Structure formats: structure tokens, C-alpha cells
Amino acid sequence: MKTLQGKVAIVTGASRGIGAEIALTLANAGAKVIINYVKNKLAADKVCTDIADAGGESFAVQADVSDPRAVRRLFDEATQHFGRVDILVNNAGILIFKKIADMQDDEFNQIVDVNLKSVFYTLREAATRLADNGRVINISSTVTRLMLPKYGPYAATKGAVEQLTRIFAREMGDKGITVNTVSPGPVYTELFRAGKTEEDIQRMAAMSSLGRIGEIDDIAQIVLFLASDEARWVTGQDIGANGGMI
């Protein structure tokens, strides 16, 4: 069932991992998808190829979403190519796995730029560019609800994204635009595995009520629901997608 037929979606950080799976899932539901990437053109093109092979439409746009000028260009190219934007999924993010005492200034600034400023810039653009009755889904993290060492700046940026979500939901309600956050628990991605031992991973799996690490499709299906008309009465919420971790 093509629940997103006729819709156009931008997915940031969509060349791999959760972002790529979200893009494929939205395309399979009928949406035309803009695959945003920063460096990995080959991976972004592969996502576009996979979507085309499944009968969908997409195209890749290189844009560093921590740069407001690049964000404007991203929306410009999406509109020029498909005529409108209905759905924005803010998935781009990085994790530097260090204790606060060990984190360097440039590393902290990089996390803030990619995880927080990018969301602010895309939301600001979406405020005037997203179609009425559109959908915004921001990807946060369950670590905002925990006290995990080495996640301090990362958790801080994701907590700020959750606050932006709540306020933006209020600001966009008169246009029928819903704004929500999805907060994954541990998910098997390159970002998650960075800096962790197998023992770390198994310990986190045991924290889930379901006793496993999440899969990328677990997250993509929740995003699909929030992007659909079935979620029209859900806004300003933070959906914990963590298998009952907390």
C-alpha cells in the first residue's frame, strides 16, 4: 500500500545506515526521496539505484547540512526537481565516543555543528518551505534518558533537538504540520559500533527488554508511520524506539 503516494521527502544523512533505510522505506511507500549526503557519493548513488530498482524515484544532493547556505540549496534542489517538499527527516549525525574531560574543542564544535545546528537550519528552512500538512521527524537518541559515560556532548545535542522538536511543533501547528522525534536505542550501524568493544555491545543488548540490539528497519518503520496520514494527531512527541531499554 503506497501510503505516501505523491509526497516528497528529504532525508538528511541518507547515504548509509538508518538514513538509507529510512529513504528506502519512504520510497517503497510511494514518496519521492531526496538522498542527502556530505562525502560518500557512491553510497548515496547506491541508495538511489536501490530505490529505482524497486520502482521508486529519488535523487542525491550533496549538502553539508551544518552550513545554512547548503541547507537552502538542498531545499532549492528538492523543489526544482520534484516541485515541493512534504516530509523532512533529520537523520544526519555523528558520535565521538569520549569522556567530557578528554574531548577537544574542535571535536565538541563538530558534534554541535552536525547534530544540533543542522537540525536548526533545516527546521528554519522548513518553516517556510514545507507544504501544509507536512511532516518533520527528527532523529534523537535514547542516551538522553540515560547517564552513559562518553556520551556527554552527543547526549547534550540530542536533548537540544528534542526541545527544538517540541517548540517547532507548536509553531507549525497552524499549518497542519506535525513535528516529532524518534529516539532509537542501540542499533547496529557504523555510528553505533564506533569505539565499542563486543563486550560493550552485548551489555547494551542486555539492557533491552527484548534482549537484542535494534535493526535499522525497526527505526525506519516508526518514521514511516509518523510520515503518514495515520499519524496526523501525533505531534510534539518523542517516540522511544529502544526495545524497552528505558
PDB file of C-alpha atoms in Angstrom:
ATOM      1  CA  MET A   1       0.000   0.000   0.000  1.00  0.00           C
ATOM      2  CA  LYS A   2       1.513   3.321  -1.146  1.00  0.00           C
ATOM      3  CA  THR A   3       0.656   5.420   1.912  1.00  0.00           C
ATOM      4  CA  LEU A   4       2.976   8.249   0.830  1.00  0.00           C
ATOM      5  CA  GLN A   5       1.988   8.404  -2.836  1.00  0.00           C
ATOM      6  CA  GLY A   6       2.535  11.908  -4.207  1.00  0.00           C
ATOM      7  CA  LYS A   7       4.669  13.044  -1.269  1.00  0.00           C
ATOM      8  CA  VAL A   8       8.233  14.345  -1.467  1.00  0.00           C
ATOM      9  CA  ALA A   9      10.720  13.665   1.338  1.00  0.00           C
ATOM     10  CA  ILE A  10      14.155  14.978   2.230  1.00  0.00           C
ATOM     11  CA  VAL A  11      16.238  12.601   4.345  1.00  0.00           C
ATOM     12  CA  THR A  12      19.495  14.035   5.674  1.00  0.00           C
ATOM     13  CA  GLY A  13      22.446  11.717   6.153  1.00  0.00           C
ATOM     14  CA  ALA A  14      20.755   9.187   3.894  1.00  0.00           C
ATOM     15  CA  SER A  15      23.715   7.512   2.211  1.00  0.00           C
ATOM     16  CA  ARG A  16      24.071   4.717   4.778  1.00  0.00           C
ATOM     17  CA  GLY A  17      22.770   3.160   7.985  1.00  0.00           C
ATOM     18  CA  ILE A  18      19.465   4.285   9.432  1.00  0.00           C
ATOM     19  CA  GLY A  19      19.180   7.171   6.963  1.00  0.00           C
ATOM     20  CA  ALA A  20      19.497   4.919   3.928  1.00  0.00           C
ATOM     21  CA  GLU A  21      16.918   2.504   5.331  1.00  0.00           C
ATOM     22  CA  ILE A  22      14.508   5.367   6.044  1.00  0.00           C
ATOM     23  CA  ALA A  23      14.920   6.629   2.483  1.00  0.00           C
ATOM     24  CA  LEU A  24      14.241   3.172   1.025  1.00  0.00           C
ATOM     25  CA  THR A  25      11.227   2.663   3.274  1.00  0.00           C
ATOM     26  CA  LEU A  26       9.655   6.015   2.395  1.00  0.00           C
ATOM     27  CA  ALA A  27      10.280   5.377  -1.301  1.00  0.00           C
ATOM     28  CA  ASN A  28       8.679   1.938  -1.083  1.00  0.00           C
ATOM     29  CA  ALA A  29       5.631   3.676   0.408  1.00  0.00           C
ATOM     30  CA  GLY A  30       5.385   5.904  -2.665  1.00  0.00           C
ATOM     31  CA  ALA A  31       7.344   9.003  -1.692  1.00  0.00           C
ATOM     32  CA  LYS A  32       9.857  10.667  -3.972  1.00  0.00           C
ATOM     33  CA  VAL A  33      13.009  10.962  -1.869  1.00  0.00           C
ATOM     34  CA  ILE A  34      15.955  13.346  -1.811  1.00  0.00           C
ATOM     35  CA  ILE A  35      19.027  11.454  -0.626  1.00  0.00           C
ATOM     36  CA  ASN A  36      21.211  13.952   1.204  1.00  0.00           C
ATOM     37  CA  TYR A  37      24.882  13.148   1.748  1.00  0.00           C
ATOM     38  CA  VAL A  38      28.111  15.009   2.561  1.00  0.00           C
ATOM     39  CA  LYS A  39      31.033  12.965   1.188  1.00  0.00           C
ATOM     40  CA  ASN A  40      30.054   9.458   0.128  1.00  0.00           C
ATOM     41  CA  LYS A  41      28.600   9.954  -3.349  1.00  0.00           C
ATOM     42  CA  LEU A  42      28.991   6.292  -4.254  1.00  0.00           C
ATOM     43  CA  ALA A  43      26.916   5.208  -1.262  1.00  0.00           C
ATOM     44  CA  ALA A  44      24.253   7.844  -1.993  1.00  0.00           C
ATOM     45  CA  ASP A  45      24.064   6.759  -5.629  1.00  0.00           C
ATOM     46  CA  LYS A  46      23.700   3.145  -4.469  1.00  0.00           C
ATOM     47  CA  VAL A  47      20.647   4.115  -2.389  1.00  0.00           C
ATOM     48  CA  CYS A  48      19.177   5.851  -5.439  1.00  0.00           C
ATOM     49  CA  THR A  49      19.821   2.746  -7.524  1.00  0.00           C
ATOM     50  CA  ASP A  50      18.142   0.508  -4.951  1.00  0.00           C
ATOM     51  CA  ILE A  51      15.112   2.810  -4.919  1.00  0.00           C
ATOM     52  CA  ALA A  52      14.933   2.839  -8.731  1.00  0.00           C
ATOM     53  CA  ASP A  53      15.218  -0.958  -8.855  1.00  0.00           C
ATOM     54  CA  ALA A  54      12.198  -1.139  -6.554  1.00  0.00           C
ATOM     55  CA  GLY A  55      10.204   1.174  -8.826  1.00  0.00           C
ATOM     56  CA  GLY A  56      10.663   4.394  -6.844  1.00  0.00           C
ATOM     57  CA  GLU A  57      12.007   7.859  -7.571  1.00  0.00           C
ATOM     58  CA  SER A  58      14.877   9.661  -5.869  1.00  0.00           C
ATOM     59  CA  PHE A  59      17.936  11.759  -6.466  1.00  0.00           C
ATOM     60  CA  ALA A  60      21.031  12.544  -4.438  1.00  0.00           C
ATOM     61  CA  VAL A  61      22.042  16.016  -3.263  1.00  0.00           C
ATOM     62  CA  GLN A  62      25.449  16.728  -1.758  1.00  0.00           C
ATOM     63  CA  ALA A  63      24.999  19.266   1.031  1.00  0.00           C
ATOM     64  CA  ASP A  64      26.669  19.798   4.382  1.00  0.00           C
ATOM     65  CA  VAL A  65      23.597  20.475   6.498  1.00  0.00           C
ATOM     66  CA  SER A  66      25.698  22.155   9.182  1.00  0.00           C
ATOM     67  CA  ASP A  67      26.049  25.017   6.656  1.00  0.00           C
ATOM     68  CA  PRO A  68      22.900  27.174   6.327  1.00  0.00           C
ATOM     69  CA  ARG A  69      23.711  28.048   2.719  1.00  0.00           C
ATOM     70  CA  ALA A  70      23.935  24.372   1.828  1.00  0.00           C
ATOM     71  CA  VAL A  71      20.597  23.741   3.549  1.00  0.00           C
ATOM     72  CA  ARG A  72      18.923  26.424   1.428  1.00  0.00           C
ATOM     73  CA  ARG A  73      20.413  24.832  -1.675  1.00  0.00           C
ATOM     74  CA  LEU A  74      19.175  21.407  -0.561  1.00  0.00           C
ATOM     75  CA  PHE A  75      15.610  22.684  -0.360  1.00  0.00           C
ATOM     76  CA  ASP A  76      16.036  24.602  -3.635  1.00  0.00           C
ATOM     77  CA  GLU A  77      17.183  21.495  -5.489  1.00  0.00           C
ATOM     78  CA  ALA A  78      14.437  19.353  -3.964  1.00  0.00           C
ATOM     79  CA  THR A  79      11.787  21.859  -5.037  1.00  0.00           C
ATOM     80  CA  GLN A  80      13.259  22.304  -8.503  1.00  0.00           C
ATOM     81  CA  HIS A  81      13.392  18.546  -9.039  1.00  0.00           C
ATOM     82  CA  PHE A  82      10.084  17.409  -7.535  1.00  0.00           C
ATOM     83  CA  GLY A  83       8.092  20.634  -7.163  1.00  0.00           C
ATOM     84  CA  ARG A  84       7.539  20.572  -3.388  1.00  0.00           C
ATOM     85  CA  VAL A  85       8.695  19.161  -0.061  1.00  0.00           C
ATOM     86  CA  ASP A  86       6.229  17.394   2.250  1.00  0.00           C
ATOM     87  CA  ILE A  87       8.449  15.432   4.626  1.00  0.00           C
ATOM     88  CA  LEU A  88      11.715  16.296   6.342  1.00  0.00           C
ATOM     89  CA  VAL A  89      13.674  13.623   8.197  1.00  0.00           C
ATOM     90  CA  ASN A  90      16.655  14.963  10.143  1.00  0.00           C
ATOM     91  CA  ASN A  91      18.897  11.942  10.450  1.00  0.00           C
ATOM     92  CA  ALA A  92      22.417  13.348   9.904  1.00  0.00           C
ATOM     93  CA  GLY A  93      24.571  12.921  12.989  1.00  0.00           C
ATOM     94  CA  ILE A  94      27.954  11.995  14.380  1.00  0.00           C
ATOM     95  CA  LEU A  95      29.199  10.438  17.606  1.00  0.00           C
ATOM     96  CA  ILE A  96      32.622  10.995  19.157  1.00  0.00           C
ATOM     97  CA  PHE A  97      32.873   8.434  21.940  1.00  0.00           C
ATOM     98  CA  LYS A  98      34.909  10.194  24.651  1.00  0.00           C
ATOM     99  CA  LYS A  99      34.662  11.320  28.237  1.00  0.00           C
ATOM    100  CA  ILE A 100      33.930  15.023  28.674  1.00  0.00           C
ATOM    101  CA  ALA A 101      37.384  15.556  30.192  1.00  0.00           C
ATOM    102  CA  ASP A 102      39.051  14.108  27.080  1.00  0.00           C
ATOM    103  CA  MET A 103      37.041  15.880  24.382  1.00  0.00           C
ATOM    104  CA  GLN A 104      38.837  18.575  22.407  1.00  0.00           C
ATOM    105  CA  ASP A 105      37.260  21.906  21.457  1.00  0.00           C
ATOM    106  CA  ASP A 106      37.185  21.089  17.751  1.00  0.00           C
ATOM    107  CA  GLU A 107      35.513  17.735  18.446  1.00  0.00           C
ATOM    108  CA  PHE A 108      32.844  19.360  20.601  1.00  0.00           C
ATOM    109  CA  ASN A 109      32.207  22.014  17.942  1.00  0.00           C
ATOM    110  CA  GLN A 110      31.893  19.328  15.283  1.00  0.00           C
ATOM    111  CA  ILE A 111      29.260  17.444  17.275  1.00  0.00           C
ATOM    112  CA  VAL A 112      27.282  20.646  17.854  1.00  0.00           C
ATOM    113  CA  ASP A 113      27.530  21.631  14.183  1.00  0.00           C
ATOM    114  CA  VAL A 114      26.376  18.297  12.770  1.00  0.00           C
ATOM    115  CA  ASN A 115      23.897  17.123  15.412  1.00  0.00           C
ATOM    116  CA  LEU A 116      22.293  20.388  16.503  1.00  0.00           C
ATOM    117  CA  LYS A 117      22.963  23.275  14.142  1.00  0.00           C
ATOM    118  CA  SER A 118      21.976  21.167  11.135  1.00  0.00           C
ATOM    119  CA  VAL A 119      18.557  20.498  12.675  1.00  0.00           C
ATOM    120  CA  PHE A 120      18.071  24.172  13.488  1.00  0.00           C
ATOM    121  CA  TYR A 121      18.960  25.185   9.925  1.00  0.00           C
ATOM    122  CA  THR A 122      16.682  22.615   8.292  1.00  0.00           C
ATOM    123  CA  LEU A 123      13.782  23.454  10.626  1.00  0.00           C
ATOM    124  CA  ARG A 124      14.193  27.145   9.890  1.00  0.00           C
ATOM    125  CA  GLU A 125      14.073  26.414   6.173  1.00  0.00           C
ATOM    126  CA  ALA A 126      11.142  24.017   6.570  1.00  0.00           C
ATOM    127  CA  ALA A 127       9.149  26.713   8.380  1.00  0.00           C
ATOM    128  CA  THR A 128       8.559  28.476   5.061  1.00  0.00           C
ATOM    129  CA  ARG A 129       9.284  25.743   2.525  1.00  0.00           C
ATOM    130  CA  LEU A 130       7.415  22.668   3.789  1.00  0.00           C
ATOM    131  CA  ALA A 131       3.967  22.056   2.315  1.00  0.00           C
ATOM    132  CA  ASP A 132       0.912  22.421   4.557  1.00  0.00           C
ATOM    133  CA  ASN A 133       0.050  19.206   6.432  1.00  0.00           C
ATOM    134  CA  GLY A 134       3.670  18.169   6.098  1.00  0.00           C
ATOM    135  CA  ARG A 135       5.745  16.028   8.431  1.00  0.00           C
ATOM    136  CA  VAL A 136       9.001  16.611  10.292  1.00  0.00           C
ATOM    137  CA  ILE A 137      10.748  13.702  12.014  1.00  0.00           C
ATOM    138  CA  ASN A 138      13.943  14.398  13.935  1.00  0.00           C
ATOM    139  CA  ILE A 139      16.190  11.526  14.977  1.00  0.00           C
ATOM    140  CA  SER A 140      17.401  11.821  18.567  1.00  0.00           C
ATOM    141  CA  SER A 141      18.666   9.042  20.861  1.00  0.00           C
ATOM    142  CA  THR A 142      17.698   7.114  23.958  1.00  0.00           C
ATOM    143  CA  VAL A 143      21.003   8.205  25.525  1.00  0.00           C
ATOM    144  CA  THR A 144      19.284  11.460  26.532  1.00  0.00           C
ATOM    145  CA  ARG A 145      17.383   9.380  29.130  1.00  0.00           C
ATOM    146  CA  LEU A 146      20.458   7.612  30.488  1.00  0.00           C
ATOM    147  CA  MET A 147      23.721   8.585  32.188  1.00  0.00           C
ATOM    148  CA  LEU A 148      26.218   6.803  29.973  1.00  0.00           C
ATOM    149  CA  PRO A 149      29.893   7.771  30.196  1.00  0.00           C
ATOM    150  CA  LYS A 150      31.490   9.005  26.943  1.00  0.00           C
ATOM    151  CA  TYR A 151      28.155  10.221  25.540  1.00  0.00           C
ATOM    152  CA  GLY A 152      28.069  13.678  27.182  1.00  0.00           C
ATOM    153  CA  PRO A 153      28.244  16.154  24.255  1.00  0.00           C
ATOM    154  CA  TYR A 154      26.351  13.761  21.976  1.00  0.00           C
ATOM    155  CA  ALA A 155      23.516  13.441  24.503  1.00  0.00           C
ATOM    156  CA  ALA A 156      23.517  17.206  25.017  1.00  0.00           C
ATOM    157  CA  THR A 157      22.984  17.890  21.305  1.00  0.00           C
ATOM    158  CA  LYS A 158      20.256  15.268  21.038  1.00  0.00           C
ATOM    159  CA  GLY A 159      18.497  16.668  24.109  1.00  0.00           C
ATOM    160  CA  ALA A 160      18.527  20.078  22.447  1.00  0.00           C
ATOM    161  CA  VAL A 161      16.995  18.541  19.296  1.00  0.00           C
ATOM    162  CA  GLU A 162      14.143  17.156  21.412  1.00  0.00           C
ATOM    163  CA  GLN A 163      13.453  20.639  22.758  1.00  0.00           C
ATOM    164  CA  LEU A 164      13.530  22.147  19.265  1.00  0.00           C
ATOM    165  CA  THR A 165      11.023  19.485  18.224  1.00  0.00           C
ATOM    166  CA  ARG A 166       8.528  20.428  20.931  1.00  0.00           C
ATOM    167  CA  ILE A 167       8.710  24.151  20.233  1.00  0.00           C
ATOM    168  CA  PHE A 168       8.623  23.748  16.449  1.00  0.00           C
ATOM    169  CA  ALA A 169       5.540  21.530  16.761  1.00  0.00           C
ATOM    170  CA  ARG A 170       3.762  24.433  18.453  1.00  0.00           C
ATOM    171  CA  GLU A 171       4.974  26.914  15.886  1.00  0.00           C
ATOM    172  CA  MET A 172       3.887  24.845  12.867  1.00  0.00           C
ATOM    173  CA  GLY A 173       0.546  23.544  14.114  1.00  0.00           C
ATOM    174  CA  ASP A 174      -1.475  26.202  12.287  1.00  0.00           C
ATOM    175  CA  LYS A 175      -0.219  24.736   9.004  1.00  0.00           C
ATOM    176  CA  GLY A 176      -1.201  21.190   9.956  1.00  0.00           C
ATOM    177  CA  ILE A 177       2.479  20.222  10.078  1.00  0.00           C
ATOM    178  CA  THR A 178       3.377  17.615  12.677  1.00  0.00           C
ATOM    179  CA  VAL A 179       6.827  17.549  14.269  1.00  0.00           C
ATOM    180  CA  ASN A 180       8.093  14.549  16.218  1.00  0.00           C
ATOM    181  CA  THR A 181      11.274  12.934  17.445  1.00  0.00           C
ATOM    182  CA  VAL A 182      12.270   9.282  17.200  1.00  0.00           C
ATOM    183  CA  SER A 183      14.836   8.259  19.823  1.00  0.00           C
ATOM    184  CA  PRO A 184      16.476   4.948  18.916  1.00  0.00           C
ATOM    185  CA  GLY A 185      18.213   2.776  21.430  1.00  0.00           C
ATOM    186  CA  PRO A 186      21.290   0.850  20.272  1.00  0.00           C
ATOM    187  CA  VAL A 187      21.011  -0.017  16.568  1.00  0.00           C
ATOM    188  CA  TYR A 188      23.529  -1.979  14.520  1.00  0.00           C
ATOM    189  CA  THR A 189      25.116   0.814  12.485  1.00  0.00           C
ATOM    190  CA  GLU A 190      28.646   2.016  11.860  1.00  0.00           C
ATOM    191  CA  LEU A 191      27.959   5.035  14.088  1.00  0.00           C
ATOM    192  CA  PHE A 192      26.832   2.816  16.969  1.00  0.00           C
ATOM    193  CA  ARG A 193      29.774   0.416  16.721  1.00  0.00           C
ATOM    194  CA  ALA A 194      32.379   3.202  16.727  1.00  0.00           C
ATOM    195  CA  GLY A 195      34.635   2.951  19.775  1.00  0.00           C
ATOM    196  CA  LYS A 196      32.812  -0.017  21.341  1.00  0.00           C
ATOM    197  CA  THR A 197      34.047  -3.483  22.171  1.00  0.00           C
ATOM    198  CA  GLU A 198      31.941  -6.599  21.657  1.00  0.00           C
ATOM    199  CA  GLU A 199      31.507  -6.678  25.423  1.00  0.00           C
ATOM    200  CA  ASP A 200      30.097  -3.127  25.323  1.00  0.00           C
ATOM    201  CA  ILE A 201      27.613  -4.151  22.619  1.00  0.00           C
ATOM    202  CA  GLN A 202      26.428  -7.250  24.447  1.00  0.00           C
ATOM    203  CA  ARG A 203      25.995  -5.311  27.667  1.00  0.00           C
ATOM    204  CA  MET A 204      23.779  -2.779  25.885  1.00  0.00           C
ATOM    205  CA  ALA A 205      21.775  -5.549  24.222  1.00  0.00           C
ATOM    206  CA  ALA A 206      21.040  -6.972  27.665  1.00  0.00           C
ATOM    207  CA  MET A 207      19.568  -3.615  28.735  1.00  0.00           C
ATOM    208  CA  SER A 208      16.705  -4.067  26.259  1.00  0.00           C
ATOM    209  CA  SER A 209      13.523  -5.796  27.414  1.00  0.00           C
ATOM    210  CA  LEU A 210      13.676  -7.763  24.166  1.00  0.00           C
ATOM    211  CA  GLY A 211      17.309  -8.742  24.720  1.00  0.00           C
ATOM    212  CA  ARG A 212      18.785  -7.530  21.460  1.00  0.00           C
ATOM    213  CA  ILE A 213      20.254  -4.581  19.612  1.00  0.00           C
ATOM    214  CA  GLY A 214      17.840  -2.828  17.255  1.00  0.00           C
ATOM    215  CA  GLU A 215      17.867  -3.192  13.480  1.00  0.00           C
ATOM    216  CA  ILE A 216      17.680  -0.287  11.061  1.00  0.00           C
ATOM    217  CA  ASP A 217      14.243  -1.391   9.838  1.00  0.00           C
ATOM    218  CA  ASP A 218      12.905  -1.123  13.406  1.00  0.00           C
ATOM    219  CA  ILE A 219      13.543   2.617  13.213  1.00  0.00           C
ATOM    220  CA  ALA A 220      12.514   3.135   9.591  1.00  0.00           C
ATOM    221  CA  GLN A 221       9.056   1.679  10.194  1.00  0.00           C
ATOM    222  CA  ILE A 222       8.394   4.150  13.010  1.00  0.00           C
ATOM    223  CA  VAL A 223       9.487   7.027  10.785  1.00  0.00           C
ATOM    224  CA  LEU A 224       7.155   5.738   8.065  1.00  0.00           C
ATOM    225  CA  PHE A 225       4.229   5.801  10.490  1.00  0.00           C
ATOM    226  CA  LEU A 226       4.992   9.349  11.632  1.00  0.00           C
ATOM    227  CA  ALA A 227       5.302  10.468   7.994  1.00  0.00           C
ATOM    228  CA  SER A 228       1.881   9.044   7.118  1.00  0.00           C
ATOM    229  CA  ASP A 229      -1.637  10.428   7.443  1.00  0.00           C
ATOM    230  CA  GLU A 230      -2.295   7.851  10.158  1.00  0.00           C
ATOM    231  CA  ALA A 231      -0.041   9.922  12.450  1.00  0.00           C
ATOM    232  CA  ARG A 232      -1.842  13.220  11.808  1.00  0.00           C
ATOM    233  CA  TRP A 233      -2.814  13.536  15.514  1.00  0.00           C
ATOM    234  CA  VAL A 234       0.708  12.842  16.810  1.00  0.00           C
ATOM    235  CA  THR A 235       2.904  15.922  17.205  1.00  0.00           C
ATOM    236  CA  GLY A 236       5.450  17.302  19.649  1.00  0.00           C
ATOM    237  CA  GLN A 237       6.253  13.769  20.833  1.00  0.00           C
ATOM    238  CA  ASP A 238       9.445  11.847  21.448  1.00  0.00           C
ATOM    239  CA  ILE A 239       8.993   8.193  20.495  1.00  0.00           C
ATOM    240  CA  GLY A 240      11.419   5.894  22.290  1.00  0.00           C
ATOM    241  CA  ALA A 241      12.414   3.179  19.822  1.00  0.00           C
ATOM    242  CA  ASN A 242      14.605   1.126  22.111  1.00  0.00           C
ATOM    243  CA  GLY A 243      13.035  -2.285  22.746  1.00  0.00           C
ATOM    244  CA  GLY A 244      12.056  -1.316  26.272  1.00  0.00           C
ATOM    245  CA  MET A 245      15.563  -0.267  27.299  1.00  0.00           C
ATOM    246  CA  ILE A 246      14.053   2.518  29.410  1.00  0.00           C
TER     247      ILE A 246
END
